[in-house]
């Protein structure tokens, strides 16, 4: 099903009636369980409000989506993107939102990188020539489960292929990482397929806003493609540009051009005949839709939701008789918490005071650290004894004479 606009509660109820189901899944809800069953329990069963609102990643992602949506819907002009970005960034700074909650030095470093990369994007984004549909609502039935969601952007190319595009402010995904992160896009592909679009005519991609994809000509005439963070273009291209400046006869101005490239991160500051050696584009990563990938994700979705529903049933049966046992149905294991420790420390909306498995994990780490610190207890006393000659005499150091 493919529908225009944001859905009201009444419209969602009609969709459930159409599919003869009593619940709709979102990727966010499904992925919450994948990340942390206990967070799923807090958010969707207990409806506990999040007690941490200092994470900037959610804000940067939302801000980027909003700007791109406004651009392609014609609500703002291209040159207005930068101003809108600056306004949103100032708002985030005033709220003192954090990229890293535990390390202020790292927080400042990451914040500067995000700012530089996103500002570069909003001043250098290459607009798609095709007509773009934005925030289209879709539904997909996977097994007995119905998913609903909004596609960031979708367009049709000259060959009749439908491109599903997701704006991403995160680090780039490649190879296996991309296959392990593309579940939401696969759901959207299934949604299009279920309204009659052949799967071989569907493409799924991310546009990684912090990066550029640069085709670079080598000395032998061959071309190679590099994905580079936008704030590192000047650094990463130094060797290549230095070579071409020399080959094209600009050796006397080499330092001047290289310095300008470092300052601007823009190859347009170079002489035209050197610029021609580089083709700069947005960083679009496309994941091929194979039968294996479809089977991997449909199996995972069906099995995971079955697991969730069984736990929910046990939880409902237990909660009135033994609330602690009921809660343990969704308790994160130590391995799960350790695997997601960065998420809990930096991204999670729940603090350790609320997310109890994470608190237990931190308590264990602190206890282990204290135990390690205690290993050195009494060492000073031994040293004093040695100095006083109670454990060593002069003959004990005679081995030094053999050196």
PDB file of N, CA and C in Angstrom, residues 282-321:
ATOM      1  N   UNK A 282      27.708  13.415  -4.210  1.00  0.00           N
ATOM      2  CA  UNK A 282      27.231  12.953  -2.906  1.00  0.00           C
ATOM      3  C   UNK A 282      27.603  11.483  -2.750  1.00  0.00           C
ATOM      4  N   UNK A 283      27.727  11.062  -1.514  1.00  0.00           N
ATOM      5  CA  UNK A 283      28.124   9.675  -1.243  1.00  0.00           C
ATOM      6  C   UNK A 283      26.881   8.782  -1.174  1.00  0.00           C
ATOM      7  N   UNK A 284      26.537   8.197  -2.300  1.00  0.00           N
ATOM      8  CA  UNK A 284      25.373   7.308  -2.387  1.00  0.00           C
ATOM      9  C   UNK A 284      25.855   5.861  -2.314  1.00  0.00           C
ATOM     10  N   UNK A 285      25.379   5.128  -1.321  1.00  0.00           N
ATOM     11  CA  UNK A 285      25.725   3.708  -1.184  1.00  0.00           C
ATOM     12  C   UNK A 285      24.480   2.884  -1.478  1.00  0.00           C
ATOM     13  N   UNK A 286      24.566   2.053  -2.499  1.00  0.00           N
ATOM     14  CA  UNK A 286      23.444   1.205  -2.914  1.00  0.00           C
ATOM     15  C   UNK A 286      23.717  -0.240  -2.529  1.00  0.00           C
ATOM     16  N   UNK A 287      22.722  -0.890  -1.954  1.00  0.00           N
ATOM     17  CA  UNK A 287      22.842  -2.303  -1.577  1.00  0.00           C
ATOM     18  C   UNK A 287      22.057  -3.139  -2.585  1.00  0.00           C
ATOM     19  N   UNK A 288      22.713  -4.039  -3.302  1.00  0.00           N
ATOM     20  CA  UNK A 288      21.986  -4.895  -4.254  1.00  0.00           C
ATOM     21  C   UNK A 288      20.949  -5.756  -3.534  1.00  0.00           C
ATOM     22  N   UNK A 289      19.735  -5.792  -4.060  1.00  0.00           N
ATOM     23  CA  UNK A 289      18.682  -6.626  -3.469  1.00  0.00           C
ATOM     24  C   UNK A 289      18.775  -8.022  -4.077  1.00  0.00           C
ATOM     25  N   UNK A 290      19.260  -8.964  -3.298  1.00  0.00           N
ATOM     26  CA  UNK A 290      19.371 -10.352  -3.751  1.00  0.00           C
ATOM     27  C   UNK A 290      18.338 -11.201  -3.021  1.00  0.00           C
ATOM     28  N   UNK A 291      18.090 -12.391  -3.536  1.00  0.00           N
ATOM     29  CA  UNK A 291      17.167 -13.309  -2.856  1.00  0.00           C
ATOM     30  C   UNK A 291      17.683 -13.662  -1.468  1.00  0.00           C
ATOM     31  N   UNK A 292      18.999 -13.835  -1.354  1.00  0.00           N
ATOM     32  CA  UNK A 292      19.589 -14.158  -0.047  1.00  0.00           C
ATOM     33  C   UNK A 292      19.342 -13.035   0.953  1.00  0.00           C
ATOM     34  N   UNK A 293      19.489 -11.789   0.493  1.00  0.00           N
ATOM     35  CA  UNK A 293      19.285 -10.653   1.394  1.00  0.00           C
ATOM     36  C   UNK A 293      17.815 -10.539   1.795  1.00  0.00           C
ATOM     37  N   UNK A 294      16.914 -10.742   0.845  1.00  0.00           N
ATOM     38  CA  UNK A 294      15.481 -10.724   1.151  1.00  0.00           C
ATOM     39  C   UNK A 294      15.122 -11.813   2.151  1.00  0.00           C
ATOM     40  N   UNK A 295      15.640 -13.029   1.930  1.00  0.00           N
ATOM     41  CA  UNK A 295      15.361 -14.146   2.839  1.00  0.00           C
ATOM     42  C   UNK A 295      15.934 -13.885   4.223  1.00  0.00           C
ATOM     43  N   UNK A 296      17.137 -13.323   4.272  1.00  0.00           N
ATOM     44  CA  UNK A 296      17.782 -13.010   5.554  1.00  0.00           C
ATOM     45  C   UNK A 296      16.897 -12.091   6.387  1.00  0.00           C
ATOM     46  N   UNK A 297      16.395 -11.022   5.752  1.00  0.00           N
ATOM     47  CA  UNK A 297      15.632 -10.042   6.511  1.00  0.00           C
ATOM     48  C   UNK A 297      14.203 -10.489   6.802  1.00  0.00           C
ATOM     49  N   UNK A 298      13.547 -11.144   5.858  1.00  0.00           N
ATOM     50  CA  UNK A 298      12.184 -11.608   6.134  1.00  0.00           C
ATOM     51  C   UNK A 298      12.198 -12.664   7.234  1.00  0.00           C
ATOM     52  N   UNK A 299      13.196 -13.551   7.210  1.00  0.00           N
ATOM     53  CA  UNK A 299      13.319 -14.564   8.264  1.00  0.00           C
ATOM     54  C   UNK A 299      13.573 -13.913   9.609  1.00  0.00           C
ATOM     55  N   UNK A 300      14.494 -12.956   9.636  1.00  0.00           N
ATOM     56  CA  UNK A 300      14.822 -12.273  10.888  1.00  0.00           C
ATOM     57  C   UNK A 300      13.608 -11.539  11.443  1.00  0.00           C
ATOM     58  N   UNK A 301      12.880 -10.858  10.588  1.00  0.00           N
ATOM     59  CA  UNK A 301      11.700 -10.103  11.028  1.00  0.00           C
ATOM     60  C   UNK A 301      10.629 -11.035  11.586  1.00  0.00           C
ATOM     61  N   UNK A 302      10.323 -12.103  10.861  1.00  0.00           N
ATOM     62  CA  UNK A 302       9.276 -13.037  11.299  1.00  0.00           C
ATOM     63  C   UNK A 302       9.662 -13.706  12.614  1.00  0.00           C
ATOM     64  N   UNK A 303      10.909 -14.169  12.714  1.00  0.00           N
ATOM     65  CA  UNK A 303      11.353 -14.870  13.928  1.00  0.00           C
ATOM     66  C   UNK A 303      11.446 -13.919  15.117  1.00  0.00           C
ATOM     67  N   UNK A 304      11.928 -12.710  14.887  1.00  0.00           N
ATOM     68  CA  UNK A 304      12.070 -11.749  15.985  1.00  0.00           C
ATOM     69  C   UNK A 304      10.715 -11.317  16.525  1.00  0.00           C
ATOM     70  N   UNK A 305       9.770 -11.040  15.637  1.00  0.00           N
ATOM     71  CA  UNK A 305       8.443 -10.625  16.100  1.00  0.00           C
ATOM     72  C   UNK A 305       7.742 -11.775  16.816  1.00  0.00           C
ATOM     73  N   UNK A 306       7.948 -12.995  16.341  1.00  0.00           N
ATOM     74  CA  UNK A 306       7.394 -14.158  17.041  1.00  0.00           C
ATOM     75  C   UNK A 306       7.964 -14.240  18.452  1.00  0.00           C
ATOM     76  N   UNK A 307       9.253 -13.993  18.586  1.00  0.00           N
ATOM     77  CA  UNK A 307       9.911 -14.003  19.899  1.00  0.00           C
ATOM     78  C   UNK A 307       9.344 -12.904  20.792  1.00  0.00           C
ATOM     79  N   UNK A 308       9.161 -11.722  20.235  1.00  0.00           N
ATOM     80  CA  UNK A 308       8.604 -10.604  21.002  1.00  0.00           C
ATOM     81  C   UNK A 308       7.203 -10.942  21.504  1.00  0.00           C
ATOM     82  N   UNK A 309       6.377 -11.473  20.627  1.00  0.00           N
ATOM     83  CA  UNK A 309       4.986 -11.752  20.994  1.00  0.00           C
ATOM     84  C   UNK A 309       4.889 -12.839  22.059  1.00  0.00           C
ATOM     85  N   UNK A 310       5.769 -13.822  22.002  1.00  0.00           N
ATOM     86  CA  UNK A 310       5.789 -14.860  23.042  1.00  0.00           C
ATOM     87  C   UNK A 310       6.206 -14.267  24.382  1.00  0.00           C
ATOM     88  N   UNK A 311       7.194 -13.375  24.348  1.00  0.00           N
ATOM     89  CA  UNK A 311       7.629 -12.725  25.587  1.00  0.00           C
ATOM     90  C   UNK A 311       6.530 -11.828  26.142  1.00  0.00           C
ATOM     91  N   UNK A 312       5.838 -11.129  25.252  1.00  0.00           N
ATOM     92  CA  UNK A 312       4.743 -10.265  25.695  1.00  0.00           C
ATOM     93  C   UNK A 312       3.633 -11.081  26.346  1.00  0.00           C
ATOM     94  N   UNK A 313       3.352 -12.235  25.785  1.00  0.00           N
ATOM     95  CA  UNK A 313       2.312 -13.099  26.355  1.00  0.00           C
ATOM     96  C   UNK A 313       2.721 -13.591  27.744  1.00  0.00           C
ATOM     97  N   UNK A 314       3.983 -14.020  27.877  1.00  0.00           N
ATOM     98  CA  UNK A 314       4.463 -14.471  29.193  1.00  0.00           C
ATOM     99  C   UNK A 314       4.474 -13.308  30.182  1.00  0.00           C
ATOM    100  N   UNK A 315       4.841 -12.149  29.694  1.00  0.00           N
ATOM    101  CA  UNK A 315       4.868 -10.957  30.546  1.00  0.00           C
ATOM    102  C   UNK A 315       3.471 -10.645  31.088  1.00  0.00           C
ATOM    103  N   UNK A 316       2.471 -10.680  30.224  1.00  0.00           N
ATOM    104  CA  UNK A 316       1.101 -10.388  30.644  1.00  0.00           C
ATOM    105  C   UNK A 316       0.608 -11.396  31.674  1.00  0.00           C
ATOM    106  N   UNK A 317       1.016 -12.657  31.515  1.00  0.00           N
ATOM    107  CA  UNK A 317       0.600 -13.697  32.457  1.00  0.00           C
ATOM    108  C   UNK A 317       1.286 -13.559  33.808  1.00  0.00           C
ATOM    109  N   UNK A 318       2.485 -12.955  33.812  1.00  0.00           N
ATOM    110  CA  UNK A 318       3.282 -12.884  35.036  1.00  0.00           C
ATOM    111  C   UNK A 318       3.152 -11.571  35.797  1.00  0.00           C
ATOM    112  N   UNK A 319       2.859 -10.487  35.110  1.00  0.00           N
ATOM    113  CA  UNK A 319       3.047  -9.159  35.694  1.00  0.00           C
ATOM    114  C   UNK A 319       2.221  -8.911  36.956  1.00  0.00           C
ATOM    115  N   UNK A 320       1.018  -9.488  37.050  1.00  0.00           N
ATOM    116  CA  UNK A 320       0.189  -9.260  38.233  1.00  0.00           C
ATOM    117  C   UNK A 320       0.604 -10.146  39.402  1.00  0.00           C
ATOM    118  N   UNK A 321       1.241 -11.286  39.094  1.00  0.00           N
ATOM    119  CA  UNK A 321       1.645 -12.222  40.153  1.00  0.00           C
ATOM    120  C   UNK A 321       3.082 -11.995  40.609  1.00  0.00           C
TER     121      UNK A 321
END
